[in-house]
mmCIF file of C-alpha atoms in Angstrom:
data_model
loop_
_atom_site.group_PDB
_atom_site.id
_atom_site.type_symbol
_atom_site.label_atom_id
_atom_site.label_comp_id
_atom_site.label_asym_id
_atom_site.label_seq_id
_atom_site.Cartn_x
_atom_site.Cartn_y
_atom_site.Cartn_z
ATOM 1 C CA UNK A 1 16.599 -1.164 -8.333
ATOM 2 C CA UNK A 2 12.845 -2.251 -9.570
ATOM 3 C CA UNK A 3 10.823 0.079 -11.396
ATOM 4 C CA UNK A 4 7.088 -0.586 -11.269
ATOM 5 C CA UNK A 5 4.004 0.469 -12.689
ATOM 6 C CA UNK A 6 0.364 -0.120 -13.296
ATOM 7 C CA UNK A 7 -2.242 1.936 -14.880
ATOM 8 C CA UNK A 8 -6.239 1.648 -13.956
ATOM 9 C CA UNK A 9 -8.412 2.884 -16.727
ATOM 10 C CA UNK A 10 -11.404 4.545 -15.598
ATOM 11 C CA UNK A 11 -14.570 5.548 -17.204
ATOM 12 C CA UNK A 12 -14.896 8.929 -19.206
ATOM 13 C CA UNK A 13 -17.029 10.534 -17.488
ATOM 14 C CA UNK A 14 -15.402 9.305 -14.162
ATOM 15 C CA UNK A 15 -14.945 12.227 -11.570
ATOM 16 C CA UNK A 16 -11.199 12.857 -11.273
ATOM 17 C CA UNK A 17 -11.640 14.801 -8.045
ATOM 18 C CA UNK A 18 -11.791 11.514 -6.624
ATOM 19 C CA UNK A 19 -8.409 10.570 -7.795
ATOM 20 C CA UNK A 20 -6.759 14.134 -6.749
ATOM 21 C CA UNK A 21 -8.288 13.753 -3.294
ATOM 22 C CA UNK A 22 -7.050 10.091 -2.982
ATOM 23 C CA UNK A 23 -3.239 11.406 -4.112
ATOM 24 C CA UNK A 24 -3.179 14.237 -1.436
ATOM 25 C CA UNK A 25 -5.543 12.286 1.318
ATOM 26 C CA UNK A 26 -3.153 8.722 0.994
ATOM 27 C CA UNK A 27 0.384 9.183 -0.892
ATOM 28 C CA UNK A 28 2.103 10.483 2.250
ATOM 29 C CA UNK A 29 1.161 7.314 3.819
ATOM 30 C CA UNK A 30 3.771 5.001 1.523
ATOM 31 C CA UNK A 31 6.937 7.590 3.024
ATOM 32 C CA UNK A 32 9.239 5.646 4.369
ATOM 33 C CA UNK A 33 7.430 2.323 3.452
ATOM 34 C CA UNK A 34 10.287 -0.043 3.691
ATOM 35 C CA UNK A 35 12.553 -0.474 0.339
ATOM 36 C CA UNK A 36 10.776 2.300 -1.910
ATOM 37 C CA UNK A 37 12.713 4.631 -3.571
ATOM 38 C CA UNK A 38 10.678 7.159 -5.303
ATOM 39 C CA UNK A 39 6.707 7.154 -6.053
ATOM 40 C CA UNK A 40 4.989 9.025 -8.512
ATOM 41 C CA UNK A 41 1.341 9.515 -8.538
ATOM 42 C CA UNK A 42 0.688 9.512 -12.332
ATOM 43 C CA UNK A 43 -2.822 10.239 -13.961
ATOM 44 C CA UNK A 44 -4.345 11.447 -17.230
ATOM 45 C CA UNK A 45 -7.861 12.713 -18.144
ATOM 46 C CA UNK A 46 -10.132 12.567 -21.194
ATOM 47 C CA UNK A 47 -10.455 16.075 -21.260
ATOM 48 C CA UNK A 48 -6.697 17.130 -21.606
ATOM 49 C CA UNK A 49 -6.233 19.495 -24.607
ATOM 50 C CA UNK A 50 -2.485 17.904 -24.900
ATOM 51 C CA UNK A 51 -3.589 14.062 -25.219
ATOM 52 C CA UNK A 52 -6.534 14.125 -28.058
ATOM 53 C CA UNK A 53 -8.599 11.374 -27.076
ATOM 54 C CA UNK A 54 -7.186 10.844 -23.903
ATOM 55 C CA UNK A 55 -8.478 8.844 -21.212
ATOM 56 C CA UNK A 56 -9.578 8.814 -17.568
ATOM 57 C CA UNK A 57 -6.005 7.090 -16.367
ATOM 58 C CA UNK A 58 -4.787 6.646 -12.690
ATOM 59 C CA UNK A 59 -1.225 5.015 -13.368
ATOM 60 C CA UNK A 60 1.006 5.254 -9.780
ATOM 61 C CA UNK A 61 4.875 4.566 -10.717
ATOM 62 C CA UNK A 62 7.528 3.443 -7.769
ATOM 63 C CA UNK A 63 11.272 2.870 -7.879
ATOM 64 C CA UNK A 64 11.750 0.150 -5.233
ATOM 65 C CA UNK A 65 15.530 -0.829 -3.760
ATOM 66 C CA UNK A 66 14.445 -4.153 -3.959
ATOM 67 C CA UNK A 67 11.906 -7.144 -4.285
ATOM 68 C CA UNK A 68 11.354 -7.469 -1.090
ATOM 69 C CA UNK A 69 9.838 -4.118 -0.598
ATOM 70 C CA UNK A 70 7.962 -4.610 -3.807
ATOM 71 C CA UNK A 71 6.290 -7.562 -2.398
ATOM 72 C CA UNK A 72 5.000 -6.329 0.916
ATOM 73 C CA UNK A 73 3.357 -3.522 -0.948
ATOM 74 C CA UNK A 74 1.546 -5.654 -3.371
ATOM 75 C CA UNK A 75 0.762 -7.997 0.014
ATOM 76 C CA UNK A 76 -0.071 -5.058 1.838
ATOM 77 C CA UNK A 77 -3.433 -3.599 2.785
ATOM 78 C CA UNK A 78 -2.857 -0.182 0.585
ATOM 79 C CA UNK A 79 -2.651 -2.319 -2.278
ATOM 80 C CA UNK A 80 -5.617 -4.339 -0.909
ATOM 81 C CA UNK A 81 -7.876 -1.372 -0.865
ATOM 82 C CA UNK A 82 -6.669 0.008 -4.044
ATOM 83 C CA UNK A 83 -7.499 -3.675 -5.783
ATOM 84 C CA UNK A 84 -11.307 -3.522 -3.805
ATOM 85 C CA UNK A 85 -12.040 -0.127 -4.724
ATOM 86 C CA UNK A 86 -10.645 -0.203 -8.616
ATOM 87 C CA UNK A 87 -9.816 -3.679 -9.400
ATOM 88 C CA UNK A 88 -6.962 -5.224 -9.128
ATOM 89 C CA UNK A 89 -4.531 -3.807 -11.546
ATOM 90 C CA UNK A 90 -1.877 -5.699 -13.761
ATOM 91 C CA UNK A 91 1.426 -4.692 -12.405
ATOM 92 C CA UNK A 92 4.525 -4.349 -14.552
ATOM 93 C CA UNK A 93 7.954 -4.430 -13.239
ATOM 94 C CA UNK A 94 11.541 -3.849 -14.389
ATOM 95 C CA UNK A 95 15.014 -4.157 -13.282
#
């Protein structure tokens, strides 16, 4: 089992609406993606009373089964469009 993570640091006065919307407009389209185990569509915002100082954050987190499944997502055109419209992201993994 992989876990993997990476975290995209927006601006603060960045519109999270756009974030919500992408969660509930694209996460159903990784079900059943080949190899992933769990997904979690993390984020944090500047204006939470429970993280003084926080930031605009947009930090997705995935348990894959293996590399192989791993590696066609980060080849694969949802990770393509995430990279053109944010960046592309560093992306931690661990065993």
């Amino acid at each position: 089992m992989l876990a993997m993570q990476y975290a995209i640091t927006l601006p603060a006065d960045y519109d999270m609406a756009v974030i919500r919307r992408r969660i509930a407009e694209k996460g159903h389209l990784l079900d059943g993606f080949p190899g992933l185990g769990f997904k979690a569509w993390l984020y944090s915002t500047s204006d939470d009373p429970v993280l003084p100082g926080g930031t605009n954050r947009y930090a997705p987190f995935y348990l894959w089964h293996d590399g192989e499944g791993m590696n066609a997502f980060l080849g694969g055109a949802g990770f393509a469009a995430l990279a053109r419209d944010f960046g592309r992201p560093v992306v931690q993994a661990w065993s």
